[in-house]
Amino acid sequence: TTALISAIERKHLDLINSFCTINKLKLRFVDNIHFASERTLAVQNDYSDSGIILSLYIANSSMSVMYTYDGKMISFKSLPFDSISSVAELIKDDIEQNKILRINRDDISAAYVFGDDLTDGFVKSLADATKIQLIKINPFTNFRIENNSSGLLYQREKFNSFASAAGIAFRTA
């Protein structure tokens, strides 16, 4: 049995639960966009013998850093930042100063980065600064989206907005 516990501020969870109660809904799952996107990738790929994989989700003012070993999460943390220009240093510091994992760049077999507003130029500059080959991914690349569905362009460009819903769907299927 595996248990995964992640923390959010209690006031936010209480707010969500109150909304559900008022609307006669039952809160069953709370998900994290990074966990959900990672789960989407795991459904599409076999990571059971993949070594250490670094996964980065970059948002407006924070970044989550996840390490997996042979498909199982071994570390996860969320790092706030004031400026997008500090992201490369945060990544380098996390690898070099991580006393729990004690890994170096050479131990990482693959590194993925995702987030709604990441440009190819930013990912390249991040890879150059960290000396890690980063692969920009869309966790929904292999999923077919009906051309006649409303919001198709939004779904293709802002794919991470749908990650939590997809992650919960994968867990309950």
CSV table of N, CA and C in Angstrom, one decimal:
chain,number,residue,atom,x,y,z
A,1,THR,N,0.8,-1.2,0.0
A,1,THR,CA,0.0,0.0,0.0
A,1,THR,C,0.9,1.2,0.0
A,2,THR,N,0.5,2.2,-0.8
A,2,THR,CA,1.3,3.5,-0.9
A,2,THR,C,0.3,4.6,-0.5
A,3,ALA,N,0.8,5.5,0.3
A,3,ALA,CA,0.1,6.7,0.7
A,3,ALA,C,0.9,7.9,0.3
A,4,LEU,N,0.2,8.8,-0.3
A,4,LEU,CA,0.8,10.1,-0.7
A,4,LEU,C,0.1,11.2,0.0
A,5,ILE,N,0.8,12.0,0.8
A,5,ILE,CA,0.2,13.1,1.5
A,5,ILE,C,0.9,14.4,1.1
A,6,SER,N,0.1,15.3,0.7
A,6,SER,CA,0.6,16.6,0.3
A,6,SER,C,-0.2,17.7,1.1
A,7,ALA,N,0.4,18.8,1.4
A,7,ALA,CA,-0.2,19.7,2.2
A,7,ALA,C,-0.6,21.0,1.4
A,8,ILE,N,-1.8,21.5,1.7
A,8,ILE,CA,-2.2,22.8,1.3
A,8,ILE,C,-2.7,23.5,2.6
A,9,GLU,N,-2.8,24.8,2.5
A,9,GLU,CA,-3.3,25.5,3.7
A,9,GLU,C,-4.7,25.0,4.0
A,10,ARG,N,-4.9,24.8,5.3
A,10,ARG,CA,-6.2,24.3,5.8
A,10,ARG,C,-7.3,25.2,5.3
A,11,LYS,N,-7.1,26.5,5.4
A,11,LYS,CA,-8.2,27.4,5.0
A,11,LYS,C,-8.7,27.2,3.6
A,12,HIS,N,-7.8,26.8,2.7
A,12,HIS,CA,-8.2,26.6,1.3
A,12,HIS,C,-9.0,25.3,1.2
A,13,LEU,N,-8.6,24.3,1.9
A,13,LEU,CA,-9.3,23.0,1.9
A,13,LEU,C,-10.7,23.2,2.5
A,14,ASP,N,-10.7,24.0,3.6
A,14,ASP,CA,-12.0,24.2,4.3
A,14,ASP,C,-13.0,25.0,3.4
A,15,LEU,N,-12.4,25.9,2.6
A,15,LEU,CA,-13.2,26.7,1.7
A,15,LEU,C,-13.8,25.8,0.6
A,16,ILE,N,-13.0,24.9,0.1
A,16,ILE,CA,-13.5,24.0,-1.0
A,16,ILE,C,-14.5,23.0,-0.4
A,17,ASN,N,-14.3,22.6,0.8
A,17,ASN,CA,-15.2,21.6,1.5
A,17,ASN,C,-16.5,22.4,1.8
A,18,SER,N,-16.5,23.6,2.2
A,18,SER,CA,-17.7,24.4,2.4
A,18,SER,C,-18.5,24.6,1.1
A,19,PHE,N,-17.8,24.9,0.0
A,19,PHE,CA,-18.5,25.0,-1.3
A,19,PHE,C,-19.2,23.7,-1.6
A,20,CYS,N,-18.5,22.6,-1.4
A,20,CYS,CA,-19.1,21.3,-1.7
A,20,CYS,C,-20.3,21.0,-0.8
A,21,THR,N,-20.2,21.3,0.5
A,21,THR,CA,-21.4,21.1,1.4
A,21,THR,C,-22.6,21.9,1.0
A,22,ILE,N,-22.3,23.2,0.7
A,22,ILE,CA,-23.4,24.1,0.3
A,22,ILE,C,-24.1,23.6,-1.0
A,23,ASN,N,-23.3,23.1,-1.9
A,23,ASN,CA,-23.9,22.6,-3.2
A,23,ASN,C,-24.2,21.1,-3.2
A,24,LYS,N,-24.3,20.5,-2.0
A,24,LYS,CA,-24.6,19.1,-1.8
A,24,LYS,C,-23.7,18.2,-2.6
A,25,LEU,N,-22.4,18.5,-2.6
A,25,LEU,CA,-21.4,17.7,-3.3
A,25,LEU,C,-20.5,17.0,-2.2
A,26,LYS,N,-19.9,15.9,-2.5
A,26,LYS,CA,-19.1,15.2,-1.6
A,26,LYS,C,-17.6,15.3,-2.1
A,27,LEU,N,-16.8,15.9,-1.3
A,27,LEU,CA,-15.3,16.0,-1.7
A,27,LEU,C,-14.7,14.7,-1.4
A,28,ARG,N,-14.1,14.1,-2.5
A,28,ARG,CA,-13.5,12.8,-2.4
A,28,ARG,C,-12.0,12.9,-2.7
A,29,PHE,N,-11.6,13.8,-3.6
A,29,PHE,CA,-10.2,13.8,-4.0
A,29,PHE,C,-9.7,15.3,-4.1
A,30,VAL,N,-8.5,15.5,-3.7
A,30,VAL,CA,-7.8,16.8,-3.9
A,30,VAL,C,-6.5,16.4,-4.6
A,31,ASP,N,-6.2,17.1,-5.7
A,31,ASP,CA,-5.1,16.7,-6.5
A,31,ASP,C,-4.2,17.9,-6.7
A,32,ASN,N,-3.0,17.7,-7.1
A,32,ASN,CA,-2.0,18.7,-7.3
A,32,ASN,C,-1.6,18.6,-8.8
A,33,ILE,N,-1.5,19.8,-9.5
A,33,ILE,CA,-1.3,19.8,-10.9
A,33,ILE,C,0.0,19.0,-11.3
A,34,HIS,N,1.0,19.1,-10.5
A,34,HIS,CA,2.3,18.4,-10.9
A,34,HIS,C,2.1,16.9,-10.7
A,35,PHE,N,1.5,16.4,-9.6
A,35,PHE,CA,1.2,15.0,-9.5
A,35,PHE,C,0.3,14.5,-10.6
A,36,ALA,N,-0.7,15.2,-11.0
A,36,ALA,CA,-1.6,14.8,-12.0
A,36,ALA,C,-0.9,14.7,-13.4
A,37,SER,N,-0.1,15.7,-13.7
A,37,SER,CA,0.6,15.7,-15.0
A,37,SER,C,1.6,14.5,-15.0
A,38,GLU,N,2.2,14.3,-13.9
A,38,GLU,CA,3.2,13.2,-13.8
A,38,GLU,C,2.4,11.9,-14.0
A,39,ARG,N,1.3,11.8,-13.4
A,39,ARG,CA,0.4,10.5,-13.6
A,39,ARG,C,0.0,10.4,-15.0
A,40,THR,N,-0.3,11.4,-15.7
A,40,THR,CA,-0.7,11.4,-17.1
A,40,THR,C,0.5,10.8,-17.9
A,41,LEU,N,1.7,11.3,-17.7
A,41,LEU,CA,2.9,10.8,-18.4
A,41,LEU,C,3.1,9.3,-18.1
A,42,ALA,N,2.9,8.9,-16.8
A,42,ALA,CA,3.1,7.5,-16.4
A,42,ALA,C,2.2,6.6,-17.1
A,43,VAL,N,0.9,7.1,-17.4
A,43,VAL,CA,0.0,6.2,-18.1
A,43,VAL,C,0.4,6.0,-19.5
A,44,GLN,N,1.1,7.0,-20.1
A,44,GLN,CA,1.5,7.0,-21.5
A,44,GLN,C,2.9,6.3,-21.7
A,45,ASN,N,3.7,6.2,-20.6
A,45,ASN,CA,5.1,5.7,-20.8
A,45,ASN,C,5.3,4.7,-19.6
A,46,ASP,N,6.2,3.7,-19.9
A,46,ASP,CA,6.7,2.8,-18.9
A,46,ASP,C,7.9,3.3,-18.2
A,47,TYR,N,7.8,3.8,-17.0
A,47,TYR,CA,9.0,4.3,-16.3
A,47,TYR,C,9.5,3.3,-15.2
A,48,SER,N,9.1,2.1,-15.3
A,48,SER,CA,9.4,1.1,-14.3
A,48,SER,C,10.9,0.8,-14.2
A,49,ASP,N,11.7,1.1,-15.2
A,49,ASP,CA,13.1,0.8,-15.2
A,49,ASP,C,13.8,2.0,-15.8
A,50,SER,N,13.5,3.2,-15.3
A,50,SER,CA,14.0,4.4,-16.0
A,50,SER,C,15.0,5.2,-15.2
A,51,GLY,N,15.4,4.7,-14.0
A,51,GLY,CA,16.3,5.4,-13.2
A,51,GLY,C,15.7,6.7,-12.6
A,52,ILE,N,16.6,7.7,-12.4
A,52,ILE,CA,16.1,8.9,-11.7
A,52,ILE,C,15.6,9.9,-12.8
A,53,ILE,N,14.4,10.3,-12.6
A,53,ILE,CA,13.8,11.3,-13.5
A,53,ILE,C,13.5,12.6,-12.7
A,54,LEU,N,13.9,13.7,-13.3
A,54,LEU,CA,13.6,15.0,-12.7
A,54,LEU,C,12.4,15.6,-13.5
A,55,SER,N,11.4,16.0,-12.7
A,55,SER,CA,10.2,16.6,-13.3
A,55,SER,C,10.0,18.0,-12.7
A,56,LEU,N,9.8,19.0,-13.6
A,56,LEU,CA,9.6,20.4,-13.1
A,56,LEU,C,8.3,20.9,-13.6
A,57,TYR,N,7.6,21.5,-12.7
A,57,TYR,CA,6.4,22.2,-13.1
A,57,TYR,C,6.6,23.7,-12.7
A,58,ILE,N,6.6,24.6,-13.7
A,58,ILE,CA,6.9,26.0,-13.4
A,58,ILE,C,5.6,26.8,-13.7
A,59,ALA,N,5.2,27.6,-12.6
A,59,ALA,CA,4.0,28.4,-12.7
A,59,ALA,C,4.5,29.9,-12.5
A,60,ASN,N,3.6,30.8,-12.3
A,60,ASN,CA,3.8,32.2,-12.2
A,60,ASN,C,4.9,32.6,-11.2
A,61,SER,N,4.7,32.1,-10.0
A,61,SER,CA,5.6,32.5,-8.9
A,61,SER,C,6.1,31.3,-8.0
A,62,SER,N,6.0,30.1,-8.6
A,62,SER,CA,6.5,28.9,-7.9
A,62,SER,C,6.8,27.8,-8.9
A,63,MET,N,7.6,26.9,-8.4
A,63,MET,CA,8.0,25.8,-9.2
A,63,MET,C,8.0,24.5,-8.3
A,64,SER,N,7.4,23.5,-8.8
A,64,SER,CA,7.5,22.2,-8.0
A,64,SER,C,8.6,21.3,-8.7
A,65,VAL,N,9.3,20.6,-7.8
A,65,VAL,CA,10.4,19.8,-8.3
A,65,VAL,C,10.1,18.4,-7.8
A,66,MET,N,10.1,17.4,-8.7
A,66,MET,CA,9.8,16.1,-8.4
A,66,MET,C,10.9,15.2,-8.9
A,67,TYR,N,11.4,14.2,-8.1
A,67,TYR,CA,12.3,13.2,-8.5
A,67,TYR,C,11.6,11.9,-8.4
A,68,THR,N,11.7,11.1,-9.4
A,68,THR,CA,11.2,9.7,-9.3
A,68,THR,C,12.3,8.7,-9.6
A,69,TYR,N,12.2,7.5,-9.1
A,69,TYR,CA,13.2,6.5,-9.3
A,69,TYR,C,12.4,5.3,-9.8
A,70,ASP,N,12.7,4.8,-11.0
A,70,ASP,CA,11.9,3.7,-11.6
A,70,ASP,C,10.4,3.9,-11.5
A,71,GLY,N,10.0,5.1,-11.7
A,71,GLY,CA,8.5,5.3,-11.7
A,71,GLY,C,7.9,5.6,-10.4
A,72,LYS,N,8.7,5.6,-9.3
A,72,LYS,CA,8.1,5.9,-8.0
A,72,LYS,C,8.7,7.2,-7.5
A,73,MET,N,7.8,8.1,-6.9
A,73,MET,CA,8.3,9.3,-6.4
A,73,MET,C,9.2,9.2,-5.2
A,74,ILE,N,10.3,9.8,-5.2
A,74,ILE,CA,11.2,9.8,-4.1
A,74,ILE,C,11.4,11.1,-3.4
A,75,SER,N,11.0,12.2,-4.1
A,75,SER,CA,11.1,13.5,-3.5
A,75,SER,C,10.2,14.5,-4.3
A,76,PHE,N,9.6,15.4,-3.5
A,76,PHE,CA,8.8,16.4,-4.1
A,76,PHE,C,8.9,17.7,-3.2
A,77,LYS,N,9.0,18.8,-3.8
A,77,LYS,CA,9.0,20.1,-3.1
A,77,LYS,C,8.5,21.2,-4.0
A,78,SER,N,8.0,22.2,-3.3
A,78,SER,CA,7.5,23.4,-4.0
A,78,SER,C,8.4,24.5,-3.6
A,79,LEU,N,8.9,25.3,-4.6
A,79,LEU,CA,9.9,26.4,-4.3
A,79,LEU,C,9.3,27.7,-4.9
A,80,PRO,N,9.1,28.6,-4.1
A,80,PRO,CA,8.6,29.9,-4.6
A,80,PRO,C,9.8,30.7,-5.2
A,81,PHE,N,9.5,31.6,-6.1
A,81,PHE,CA,10.5,32.5,-6.6
A,81,PHE,C,9.9,33.9,-6.9
A,82,ASP,N,10.8,34.9,-6.8
A,82,ASP,CA,10.3,36.3,-7.0
A,82,ASP,C,10.4,36.6,-8.5
A,83,SER,N,11.4,36.0,-9.2
A,83,SER,CA,11.6,36.3,-10.6
A,83,SER,C,11.9,35.1,-11.4
A,84,ILE,N,11.4,35.0,-12.6
A,84,ILE,CA,11.6,33.8,-13.4
A,84,ILE,C,13.1,33.6,-13.7
A,85,SER,N,13.8,34.7,-13.6
A,85,SER,CA,15.3,34.5,-13.9
A,85,SER,C,16.0,33.8,-12.8
A,86,SER,N,15.4,33.6,-11.6
A,86,SER,CA,16.0,32.8,-10.5
A,86,SER,C,15.7,31.3,-10.6
A,87,VAL,N,14.9,30.9,-11.5
A,87,VAL,CA,14.5,29.5,-11.6
A,87,VAL,C,15.7,28.5,-11.8
A,88,ALA,N,16.6,28.9,-12.7
A,88,ALA,CA,17.8,28.1,-13.0
A,88,ALA,C,18.6,27.9,-11.7
A,89,GLU,N,18.9,28.9,-11.0
A,89,GLU,CA,19.6,28.8,-9.7
A,89,GLU,C,18.9,27.9,-8.7
A,90,LEU,N,17.6,28.0,-8.6
A,90,LEU,CA,16.9,27.2,-7.7
A,90,LEU,C,17.0,25.7,-8.1
A,91,ILE,N,17.0,25.4,-9.4
A,91,ILE,CA,17.2,24.0,-9.8
A,91,ILE,C,18.6,23.5,-9.5
A,92,LYS,N,19.6,24.3,-9.8
A,92,LYS,CA,21.0,23.9,-9.5
A,92,LYS,C,21.2,23.7,-8.0
A,93,ASP,N,20.7,24.6,-7.2
A,93,ASP,CA,20.8,24.5,-5.8
A,93,ASP,C,20.1,23.3,-5.2
A,94,ASP,N,19.0,23.0,-5.8
A,94,ASP,CA,18.2,21.8,-5.3
A,94,ASP,C,19.0,20.5,-5.6
A,95,ILE,N,19.6,20.4,-6.7
A,95,ILE,CA,20.4,19.2,-7.1
A,95,ILE,C,21.7,19.2,-6.2
A,96,GLU,N,22.4,20.3,-6.2
A,96,GLU,CA,23.7,20.3,-5.5
A,96,GLU,C,23.6,20.2,-4.0
A,97,GLN,N,22.5,20.8,-3.4
A,97,GLN,CA,22.5,20.8,-2.0
A,97,GLN,C,21.4,19.9,-1.4
A,98,ASN,N,20.9,19.0,-2.2
A,98,ASN,CA,19.9,18.0,-1.7
A,98,ASN,C,20.6,16.9,-0.9
A,99,LYS,N,20.6,17.1,0.5
A,99,LYS,CA,21.3,16.2,1.3
A,99,LYS,C,20.6,14.8,1.5
A,100,ILE,N,19.3,14.8,1.2
A,100,ILE,CA,18.6,13.6,1.3
A,100,ILE,C,18.8,12.7,0.1
A,101,LEU,N,18.7,13.2,-1.1
A,101,LEU,CA,18.9,12.4,-2.3
A,101,LEU,C,20.4,12.1,-2.6
A,102,ARG,N,21.2,13.1,-2.4
A,102,ARG,CA,22.6,13.0,-2.8
A,102,ARG,C,22.8,12.5,-4.2
A,103,ILE,N,22.3,13.3,-5.1
A,103,ILE,CA,22.5,13.0,-6.5
A,103,ILE,C,23.2,14.1,-7.2
A,104,ASN,N,23.7,13.9,-8.4
A,104,ASN,CA,24.3,14.9,-9.2
A,104,ASN,C,23.7,14.9,-10.6
A,105,ARG,N,24.0,15.8,-11.4
A,105,ARG,CA,23.4,15.9,-12.7
A,105,ARG,C,23.5,14.6,-13.5
A,106,ASP,N,24.6,13.9,-13.4
A,106,ASP,CA,24.9,12.7,-14.2
A,106,ASP,C,24.0,11.5,-13.7
A,107,ASP,N,23.4,11.6,-12.5
A,107,ASP,CA,22.5,10.6,-12.1
A,107,ASP,C,21.1,10.7,-12.7
A,108,ILE,N,20.8,11.8,-13.3
A,108,ILE,CA,19.5,12.1,-13.8
A,108,ILE,C,19.4,11.5,-15.2
A,109,SER,N,18.5,10.5,-15.4
A,109,SER,CA,18.4,9.9,-16.7
A,109,SER,C,17.5,10.6,-17.7
A,110,ALA,N,16.6,11.4,-17.2
A,110,ALA,CA,15.7,12.3,-18.0
A,110,ALA,C,15.2,13.4,-17.2
A,111,ALA,N,14.9,14.6,-17.8
A,111,ALA,CA,14.4,15.7,-17.1
A,111,ALA,C,13.3,16.4,-18.0
A,112,TYR,N,12.1,16.5,-17.4
A,112,TYR,CA,11.0,17.0,-18.1
A,112,TYR,C,10.6,18.4,-17.4
A,113,VAL,N,10.1,19.3,-18.2
A,113,VAL,CA,9.6,20.5,-17.7
A,113,VAL,C,8.3,20.8,-18.4
A,114,PHE,N,7.3,21.3,-17.6
A,114,PHE,CA,6.1,21.8,-18.1
A,114,PHE,C,5.5,22.9,-17.3
A,115,GLY,N,4.6,23.6,-17.9
A,115,GLY,CA,3.9,24.7,-17.4
A,115,GLY,C,3.2,25.4,-18.5
A,116,ASP,N,2.1,26.1,-18.3
A,116,ASP,CA,1.3,26.7,-19.4
A,116,ASP,C,2.0,27.7,-20.2
A,117,ASP,N,2.9,28.5,-19.6
A,117,ASP,CA,3.4,29.7,-20.4
A,117,ASP,C,4.9,29.6,-20.6
A,118,LEU,N,5.4,28.4,-20.8
A,118,LEU,CA,6.9,28.2,-21.0
A,118,LEU,C,7.2,28.3,-22.5
A,119,THR,N,8.1,29.1,-22.9
A,119,THR,CA,8.5,29.2,-24.3
A,119,THR,C,9.7,28.3,-24.5
A,120,ASP,N,9.8,27.9,-25.8
A,120,ASP,CA,11.0,27.1,-26.1
A,120,ASP,C,12.3,27.8,-25.8
A,121,GLY,N,12.3,29.1,-26.0
A,121,GLY,CA,13.5,29.9,-25.7
A,121,GLY,C,13.9,29.8,-24.2
A,122,PHE,N,12.8,29.9,-23.3
A,122,PHE,CA,13.1,29.9,-21.9
A,122,PHE,C,13.6,28.5,-21.5
A,123,VAL,N,13.0,27.5,-22.0
A,123,VAL,CA,13.4,26.1,-21.7
A,123,VAL,C,14.9,25.9,-22.1
A,124,LYS,N,15.2,26.4,-23.3
A,124,LYS,CA,16.6,26.3,-23.8
A,124,LYS,C,17.6,27.0,-22.9
A,125,SER,N,17.2,28.2,-22.5
A,125,SER,CA,18.1,29.0,-21.6
A,125,SER,C,18.2,28.3,-20.2
A,126,LEU,N,17.1,27.7,-19.7
A,126,LEU,CA,17.1,27.0,-18.5
A,126,LEU,C,18.0,25.7,-18.6
A,127,ALA,N,17.9,25.0,-19.7
A,127,ALA,CA,18.8,23.9,-19.9
A,127,ALA,C,20.3,24.3,-20.0
A,128,ASP,N,20.6,25.4,-20.7
A,128,ASP,CA,21.9,25.8,-20.8
A,128,ASP,C,22.5,26.2,-19.4
A,129,ALA,N,21.7,26.9,-18.6
A,129,ALA,CA,22.1,27.4,-17.3
A,129,ALA,C,22.3,26.3,-16.3
A,130,THR,N,21.5,25.2,-16.4
A,130,THR,CA,21.6,24.1,-15.4
A,130,THR,C,22.4,23.0,-15.9
A,131,LYS,N,22.8,23.0,-17.2
A,131,LYS,CA,23.5,21.9,-17.8
A,131,LYS,C,22.8,20.6,-17.8
A,132,ILE,N,21.5,20.7,-17.8
A,132,ILE,CA,20.6,19.5,-17.8
A,132,ILE,C,19.8,19.5,-19.1
A,133,GLN,N,19.7,18.5,-19.8
A,133,GLN,CA,18.9,18.4,-21.0
A,133,GLN,C,17.5,18.3,-20.6
A,134,LEU,N,16.7,19.4,-20.8
A,134,LEU,CA,15.3,19.4,-20.4
A,134,LEU,C,14.4,19.2,-21.6
A,135,ILE,N,13.4,18.4,-21.4
A,135,ILE,CA,12.4,18.1,-22.4
A,135,ILE,C,11.1,18.8,-22.0
A,136,LYS,N,10.7,19.7,-22.8
A,136,LYS,CA,9.4,20.4,-22.6
A,136,LYS,C,8.3,19.5,-23.1
A,137,ILE,N,7.4,19.2,-22.2
A,137,ILE,CA,6.3,18.3,-22.5
A,137,ILE,C,4.9,18.9,-22.3
A,138,ASN,N,4.0,18.3,-23.0
A,138,ASN,CA,2.6,18.5,-22.8
A,138,ASN,C,2.1,17.1,-22.4
A,139,PRO,N,1.6,17.0,-21.2
A,139,PRO,CA,1.2,15.6,-20.7
A,139,PRO,C,0.0,15.1,-21.5
A,140,PHE,N,-0.6,15.9,-22.3
A,140,PHE,CA,-1.8,15.5,-23.0
A,140,PHE,C,-1.5,15.3,-24.5
A,141,THR,N,-0.3,15.2,-24.9
A,141,THR,CA,0.1,15.1,-26.3
A,141,THR,C,-0.6,13.9,-27.0
A,142,ASN,N,-0.6,12.8,-26.3
A,142,ASN,CA,-1.1,11.6,-27.0
A,142,ASN,C,-2.6,11.4,-26.8
A,143,PHE,N,-3.2,12.3,-26.2
A,143,PHE,CA,-4.7,12.2,-26.0
A,143,PHE,C,-5.4,12.9,-27.2
A,144,ARG,N,-6.4,12.2,-27.7
A,144,ARG,CA,-7.2,12.8,-28.8
A,144,ARG,C,-8.3,13.7,-28.3
A,145,ILE,N,-8.3,14.9,-28.8
A,145,ILE,CA,-9.3,15.9,-28.4
A,145,ILE,C,-10.2,16.1,-29.6
A,146,GLU,N,-11.5,16.0,-29.4
A,146,GLU,CA,-12.4,16.2,-30.5
A,146,GLU,C,-12.3,17.6,-31.1
A,147,ASN,N,-12.2,17.7,-32.4
A,147,ASN,CA,-12.1,19.0,-33.0
A,147,ASN,C,-13.3,19.9,-32.8
A,148,ASN,N,-14.4,19.3,-32.6
A,148,ASN,CA,-15.6,20.0,-32.5
A,148,ASN,C,-15.9,20.4,-31.0
A,149,SER,N,-15.0,20.1,-30.1
A,149,SER,CA,-15.3,20.4,-28.7
A,149,SER,C,-15.0,21.9,-28.4
A,150,SER,N,-15.8,22.5,-27.6
A,150,SER,CA,-15.7,23.9,-27.3
A,150,SER,C,-14.4,24.1,-26.5
A,151,GLY,N,-13.7,25.1,-26.7
A,151,GLY,CA,-12.5,25.4,-26.0
A,151,GLY,C,-11.3,24.6,-26.4
A,152,LEU,N,-11.3,24.1,-27.7
A,152,LEU,CA,-10.3,23.3,-28.2
A,152,LEU,C,-8.9,24.0,-28.1
A,153,LEU,N,-8.8,25.2,-28.6
A,153,LEU,CA,-7.6,25.9,-28.6
A,153,LEU,C,-7.1,26.1,-27.2
A,154,TYR,N,-8.0,26.4,-26.3
A,154,TYR,CA,-7.6,26.6,-24.9
A,154,TYR,C,-7.0,25.3,-24.3
A,155,GLN,N,-7.7,24.2,-24.6
A,155,GLN,CA,-7.2,22.9,-24.1
A,155,GLN,C,-5.8,22.6,-24.7
A,156,ARG,N,-5.5,23.0,-25.9
A,156,ARG,CA,-4.2,22.6,-26.5
A,156,ARG,C,-3.1,23.6,-25.9
A,157,GLU,N,-3.5,24.8,-25.7
A,157,GLU,CA,-2.5,25.8,-25.2
A,157,GLU,C,-2.3,25.9,-23.7
A,158,LYS,N,-3.4,25.6,-23.0
A,158,LYS,CA,-3.4,25.7,-21.5
A,158,LYS,C,-3.7,24.3,-20.9
A,159,PHE,N,-2.9,23.3,-21.5
A,159,PHE,CA,-3.2,21.9,-21.1
A,159,PHE,C,-3.1,21.6,-19.6
A,160,ASN,N,-2.2,22.3,-18.9
A,160,ASN,CA,-2.0,22.0,-17.5
A,160,ASN,C,-3.2,22.3,-16.7
A,161,SER,N,-4.1,23.2,-17.2
A,161,SER,CA,-5.3,23.6,-16.5
A,161,SER,C,-6.2,22.3,-16.3
A,162,PHE,N,-6.0,21.3,-17.1
A,162,PHE,CA,-6.9,20.2,-17.1
A,162,PHE,C,-6.2,19.0,-16.4
A,163,ALA,N,-5.0,19.2,-16.0
A,163,ALA,CA,-4.2,18.1,-15.4
A,163,ALA,C,-4.8,17.5,-14.1
A,164,SER,N,-5.3,18.3,-13.2
A,164,SER,CA,-5.8,17.8,-12.0
A,164,SER,C,-7.0,16.9,-12.2
A,165,ALA,N,-7.9,17.4,-13.1
A,165,ALA,CA,-9.1,16.6,-13.4
A,165,ALA,C,-8.7,15.3,-14.1
A,166,ALA,N,-7.8,15.3,-15.0
A,166,ALA,CA,-7.3,14.1,-15.6
A,166,ALA,C,-6.6,13.1,-14.6
A,167,GLY,N,-5.8,13.7,-13.7
A,167,GLY,CA,-5.2,12.9,-12.7
A,167,GLY,C,-6.2,12.1,-11.8
A,168,ILE,N,-7.2,12.8,-11.4
A,168,ILE,CA,-8.2,12.2,-10.6
A,168,ILE,C,-8.9,11.1,-11.4
A,169,ALA,N,-9.2,11.4,-12.6
A,169,ALA,CA,-9.9,10.4,-13.5
A,169,ALA,C,-9.0,9.1,-13.6
A,170,PHE,N,-7.7,9.3,-13.8
A,170,PHE,CA,-6.8,8.1,-13.9
A,170,PHE,C,-6.8,7.3,-12.6
A,171,ARG,N,-6.9,8.0,-11.4
A,171,ARG,CA,-6.8,7.3,-10.1
A,171,ARG,C,-8.1,6.6,-9.9
A,172,THR,N,-9.2,7.1,-10.4
A,172,THR,CA,-10.5,6.4,-10.1
A,172,THR,C,-10.9,5.4,-11.1
A,173,ALA,N,-10.2,5.4,-12.3
A,173,ALA,CA,-10.6,4.5,-13.4
A,173,ALA,C,-10.2,3.1,-13.1
